[in-house]
Short mmCIF file of C-alpha atoms in Angstrom, two decimals:
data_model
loop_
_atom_site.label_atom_id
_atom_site.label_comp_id
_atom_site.label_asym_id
_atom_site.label_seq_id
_atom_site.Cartn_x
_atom_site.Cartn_y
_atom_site.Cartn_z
CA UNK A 1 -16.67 15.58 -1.60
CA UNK A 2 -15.26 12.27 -1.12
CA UNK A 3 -16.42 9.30 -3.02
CA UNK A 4 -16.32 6.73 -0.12
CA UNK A 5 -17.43 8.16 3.40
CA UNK A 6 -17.19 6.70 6.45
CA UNK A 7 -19.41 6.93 9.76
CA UNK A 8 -18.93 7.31 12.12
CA UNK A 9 -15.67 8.91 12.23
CA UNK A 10 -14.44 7.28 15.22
CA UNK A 11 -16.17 4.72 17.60
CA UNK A 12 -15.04 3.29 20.82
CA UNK A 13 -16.88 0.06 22.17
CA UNK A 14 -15.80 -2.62 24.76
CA UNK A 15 -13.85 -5.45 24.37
CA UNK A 16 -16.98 -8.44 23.28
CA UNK A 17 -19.05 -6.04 21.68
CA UNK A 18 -19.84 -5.41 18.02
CA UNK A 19 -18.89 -2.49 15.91
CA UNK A 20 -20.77 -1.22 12.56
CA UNK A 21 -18.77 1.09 10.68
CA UNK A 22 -20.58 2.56 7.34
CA UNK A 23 -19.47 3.79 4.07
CA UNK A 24 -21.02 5.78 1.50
CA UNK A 25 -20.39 6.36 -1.94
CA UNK A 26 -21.78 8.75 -4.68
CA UNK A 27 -20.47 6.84 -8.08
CA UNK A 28 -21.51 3.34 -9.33
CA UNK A 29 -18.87 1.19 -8.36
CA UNK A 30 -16.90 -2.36 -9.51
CA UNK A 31 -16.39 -3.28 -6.61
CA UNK A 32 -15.82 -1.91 -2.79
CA UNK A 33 -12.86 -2.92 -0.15
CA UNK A 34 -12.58 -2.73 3.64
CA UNK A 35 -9.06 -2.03 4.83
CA UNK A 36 -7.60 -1.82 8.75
CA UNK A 37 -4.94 0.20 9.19
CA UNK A 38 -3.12 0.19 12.05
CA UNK A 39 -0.97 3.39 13.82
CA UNK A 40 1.52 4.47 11.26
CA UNK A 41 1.27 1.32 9.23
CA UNK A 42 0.60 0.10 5.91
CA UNK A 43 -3.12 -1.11 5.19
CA UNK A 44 -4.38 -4.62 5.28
CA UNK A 45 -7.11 -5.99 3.02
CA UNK A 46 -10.02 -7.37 4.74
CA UNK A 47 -12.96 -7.98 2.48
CA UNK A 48 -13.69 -6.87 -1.18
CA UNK A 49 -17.46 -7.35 -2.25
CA UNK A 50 -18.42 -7.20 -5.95
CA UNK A 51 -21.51 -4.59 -7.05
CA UNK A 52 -23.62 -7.88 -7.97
CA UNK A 53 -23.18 -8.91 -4.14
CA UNK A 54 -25.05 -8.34 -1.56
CA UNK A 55 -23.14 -9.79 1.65
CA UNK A 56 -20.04 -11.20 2.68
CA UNK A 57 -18.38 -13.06 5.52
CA UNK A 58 -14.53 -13.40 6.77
CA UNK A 59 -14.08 -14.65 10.35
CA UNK A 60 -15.92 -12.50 12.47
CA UNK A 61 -16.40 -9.89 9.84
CA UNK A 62 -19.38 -9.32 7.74
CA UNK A 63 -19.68 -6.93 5.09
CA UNK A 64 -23.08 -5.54 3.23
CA UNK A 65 -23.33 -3.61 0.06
CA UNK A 66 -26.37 -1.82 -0.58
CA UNK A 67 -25.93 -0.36 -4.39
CA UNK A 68 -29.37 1.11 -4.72
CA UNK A 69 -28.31 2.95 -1.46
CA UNK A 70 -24.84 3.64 -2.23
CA UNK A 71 -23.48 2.06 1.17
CA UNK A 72 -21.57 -0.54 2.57
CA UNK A 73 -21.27 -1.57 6.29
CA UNK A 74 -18.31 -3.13 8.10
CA UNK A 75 -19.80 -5.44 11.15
CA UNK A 76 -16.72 -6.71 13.42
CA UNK A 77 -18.06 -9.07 16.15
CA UNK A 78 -16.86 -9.94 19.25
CA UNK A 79 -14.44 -7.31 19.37
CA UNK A 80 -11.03 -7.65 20.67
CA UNK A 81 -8.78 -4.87 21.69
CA UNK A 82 -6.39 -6.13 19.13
CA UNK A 83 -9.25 -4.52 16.00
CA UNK A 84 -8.38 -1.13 17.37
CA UNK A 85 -7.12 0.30 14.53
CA UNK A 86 -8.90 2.91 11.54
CA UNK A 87 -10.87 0.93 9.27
CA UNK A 88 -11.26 2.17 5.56
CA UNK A 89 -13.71 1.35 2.65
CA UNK A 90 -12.37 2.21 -0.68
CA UNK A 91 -14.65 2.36 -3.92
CA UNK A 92 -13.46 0.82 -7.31
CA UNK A 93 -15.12 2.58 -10.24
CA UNK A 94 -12.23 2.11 -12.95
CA UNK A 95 -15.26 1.04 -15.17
CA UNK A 96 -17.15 4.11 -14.57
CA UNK A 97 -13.54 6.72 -14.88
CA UNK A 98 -12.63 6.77 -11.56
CA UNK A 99 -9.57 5.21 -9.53
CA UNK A 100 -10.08 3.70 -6.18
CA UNK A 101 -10.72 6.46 -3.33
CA UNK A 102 -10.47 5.71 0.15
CA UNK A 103 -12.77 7.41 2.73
CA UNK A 104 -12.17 9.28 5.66
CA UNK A 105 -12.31 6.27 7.79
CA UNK A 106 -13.27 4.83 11.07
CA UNK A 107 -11.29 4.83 14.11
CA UNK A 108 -11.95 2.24 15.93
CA UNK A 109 -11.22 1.74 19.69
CA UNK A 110 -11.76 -1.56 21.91
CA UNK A 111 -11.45 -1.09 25.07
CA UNK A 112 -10.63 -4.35 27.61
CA UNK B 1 -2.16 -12.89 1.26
CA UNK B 2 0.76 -11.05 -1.33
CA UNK B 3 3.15 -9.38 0.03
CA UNK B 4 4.55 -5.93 -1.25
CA UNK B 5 7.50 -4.03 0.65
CA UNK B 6 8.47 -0.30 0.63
CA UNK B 7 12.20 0.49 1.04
CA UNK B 8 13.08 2.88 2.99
CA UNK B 9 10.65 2.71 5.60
CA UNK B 10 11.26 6.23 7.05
CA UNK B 11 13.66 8.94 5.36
CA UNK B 12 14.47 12.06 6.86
CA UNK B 13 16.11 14.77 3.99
CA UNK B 14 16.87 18.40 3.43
CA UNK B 15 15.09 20.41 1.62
CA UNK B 16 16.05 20.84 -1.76
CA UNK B 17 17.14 16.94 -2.38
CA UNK B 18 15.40 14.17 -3.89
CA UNK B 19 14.42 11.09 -2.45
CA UNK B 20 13.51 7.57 -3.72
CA UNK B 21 11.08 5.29 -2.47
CA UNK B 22 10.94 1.66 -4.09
CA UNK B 23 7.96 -0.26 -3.63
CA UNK B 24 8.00 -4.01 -4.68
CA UNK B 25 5.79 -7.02 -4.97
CA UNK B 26 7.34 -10.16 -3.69
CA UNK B 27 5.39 -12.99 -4.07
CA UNK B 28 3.43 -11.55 -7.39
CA UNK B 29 3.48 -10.13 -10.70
CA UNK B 30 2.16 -6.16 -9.91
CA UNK B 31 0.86 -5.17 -13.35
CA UNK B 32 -0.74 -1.93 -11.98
CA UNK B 33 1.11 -0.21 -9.12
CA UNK B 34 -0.72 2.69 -7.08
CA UNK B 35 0.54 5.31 -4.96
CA UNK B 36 -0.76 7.06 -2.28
CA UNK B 37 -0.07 9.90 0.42
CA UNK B 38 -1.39 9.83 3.57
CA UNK B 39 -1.15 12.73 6.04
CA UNK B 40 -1.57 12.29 9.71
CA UNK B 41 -4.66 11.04 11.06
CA UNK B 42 -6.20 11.05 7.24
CA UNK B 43 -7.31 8.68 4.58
CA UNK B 44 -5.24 8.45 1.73
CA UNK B 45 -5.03 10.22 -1.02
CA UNK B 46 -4.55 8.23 -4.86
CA UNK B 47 -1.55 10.17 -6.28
CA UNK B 48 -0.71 8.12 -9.52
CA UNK B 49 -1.40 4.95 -10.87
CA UNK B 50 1.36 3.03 -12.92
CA UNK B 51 1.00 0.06 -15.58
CA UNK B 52 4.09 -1.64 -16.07
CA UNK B 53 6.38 -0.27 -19.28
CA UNK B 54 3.85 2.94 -19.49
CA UNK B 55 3.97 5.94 -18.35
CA UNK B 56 1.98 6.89 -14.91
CA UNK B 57 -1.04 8.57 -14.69
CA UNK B 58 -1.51 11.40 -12.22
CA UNK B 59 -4.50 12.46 -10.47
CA UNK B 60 -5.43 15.76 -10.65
CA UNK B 61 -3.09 18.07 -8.24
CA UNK B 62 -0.45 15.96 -8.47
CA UNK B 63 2.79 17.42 -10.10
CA UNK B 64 4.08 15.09 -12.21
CA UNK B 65 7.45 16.04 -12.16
CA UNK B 66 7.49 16.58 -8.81
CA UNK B 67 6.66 12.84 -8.14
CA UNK B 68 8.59 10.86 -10.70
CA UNK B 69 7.21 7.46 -11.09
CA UNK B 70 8.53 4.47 -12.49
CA UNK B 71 7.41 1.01 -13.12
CA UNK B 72 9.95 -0.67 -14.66
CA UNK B 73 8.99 -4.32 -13.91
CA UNK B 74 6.12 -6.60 -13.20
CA UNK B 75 7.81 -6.44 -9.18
CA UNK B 76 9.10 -2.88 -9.13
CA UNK B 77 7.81 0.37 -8.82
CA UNK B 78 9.79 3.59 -7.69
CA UNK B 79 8.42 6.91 -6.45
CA UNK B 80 10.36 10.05 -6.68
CA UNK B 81 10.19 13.03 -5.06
CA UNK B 82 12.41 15.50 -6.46
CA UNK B 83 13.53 19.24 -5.02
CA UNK B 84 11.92 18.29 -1.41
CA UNK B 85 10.25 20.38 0.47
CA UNK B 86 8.65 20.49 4.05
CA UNK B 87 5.29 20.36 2.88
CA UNK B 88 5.97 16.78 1.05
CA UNK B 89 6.45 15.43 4.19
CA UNK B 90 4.13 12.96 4.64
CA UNK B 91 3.71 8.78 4.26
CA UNK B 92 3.60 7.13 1.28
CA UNK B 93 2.14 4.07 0.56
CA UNK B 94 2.37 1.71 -2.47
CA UNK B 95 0.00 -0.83 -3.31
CA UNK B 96 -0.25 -3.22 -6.07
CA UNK B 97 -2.75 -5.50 -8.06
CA UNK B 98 -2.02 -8.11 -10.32
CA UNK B 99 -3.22 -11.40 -11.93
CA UNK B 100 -7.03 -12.10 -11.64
CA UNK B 101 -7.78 -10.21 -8.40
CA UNK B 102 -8.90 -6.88 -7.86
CA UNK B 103 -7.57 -6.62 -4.24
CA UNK B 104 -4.66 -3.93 -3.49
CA UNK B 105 -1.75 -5.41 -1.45
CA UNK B 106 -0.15 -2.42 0.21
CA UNK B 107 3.07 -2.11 1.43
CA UNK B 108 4.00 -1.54 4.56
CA UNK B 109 4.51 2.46 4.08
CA UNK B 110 7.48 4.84 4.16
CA UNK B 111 7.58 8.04 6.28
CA UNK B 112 9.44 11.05 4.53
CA UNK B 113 10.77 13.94 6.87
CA UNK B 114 11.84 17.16 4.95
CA UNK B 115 13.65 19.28 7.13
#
């Protein structure tokens, strides 16, 4: 199975609400990355959090990283219909023999 | 952020030919270059990672001389795909890292049509 799984698969909120998106991971990890991708597009980085950290903050987006869980959460708040997109978390373990692997993802959908 | 462009950004080719994707960093020196597929409505999928001046290293499934890569420079990467076939059609995405940062800047993505 994957190394970095996302839940829910897809989420659809309304336009000023918050959405949580989650990731999982099985491997320990250098570091983990959040990534929006919109239809057909390439990916943009949003937030990379180190395995010694524990939370980090961008804008309206605040990322967790739970290592003794394995799990990372995406909060966007305030949503805007311009986040719907997929949102992906992606592992580095290049220390522990494995490349970066993306999860499943999160499609995300605001509604105004 | 960096900024890395793919070129062509959508391909359509007959089966049987090869096609060429070039993927380069343009504001930064790419000393690892990744690759990736992604098929529709999925994540992506690491094909090959590429240190410049070495040779690539595939992930497992991923025919190596199928996919030629090439990292020739700190700002170039090129990605292959030789004897196409329908089922290669898919997008591929580039991304690169470089300097002190772990991030991957991706480029933009280029959609390959075998017919």
């Amino acid at each position: 199975s994957q190394q970095g799984e996302e839940d829910p698969q897809a989420l659809s909120i309304q336009e000023g609400e918050n959405a949580t998106m989650n990731c999982s991971y099985k491997t320990s990890i250098n570091n983990l990355q959040w990534y929006r991708q919109n239809s057909g597009r390439g990916l943009v980085h949003l937030i990379l959090i180190r395995s010694n950290e524990r939370e980090k903050h961008s804008g309206r987006l605040r990322v967790t990283l739970d290592t003794s869980k394995k799990s990372s959460s995406l909060l966007i708040t305030a949503s805007r219909a311009a986040d719907t997109a997929s949102y992906f978390c992606a592992t580095d373990a290049r220390n522990y023999g494995q490349n970066f692997v993306f999860g499943p993802g999160t499609r995300l959908s605001v509604l105004p | 952020g960096a900024v890395v462009s793919q070129h062509p950004s959508r391909v359509i080719c007959k089966s049987g030919t090869s096609v060429k994707i070039e993927c380069r960093s343009l504001d930064f020196q790419a000393t690892t270059m990744f690759w990736y597929r992604q098929f529709p409505k999925k994540s992506l999928m690491l094909m090959a990672t590429s240190n410049e001046g070495s040779k690539a290293t595939y992930e497992q499934g991923v025919e190596k001389d199928k996919f030629l890569i090439n990292h020739a420079s700190l700002t170039l990467s090129t990605l292959t795909v030789t004897s196409a076939h329908p089922e290669d059609s898919s997008f591929y995405i580039c991304s690169g890292t470089g300097g002190s940062t772990d991030t991957q800047y991706f480029g933009p993505g280029t959609r390959l049509t075998v017919l």
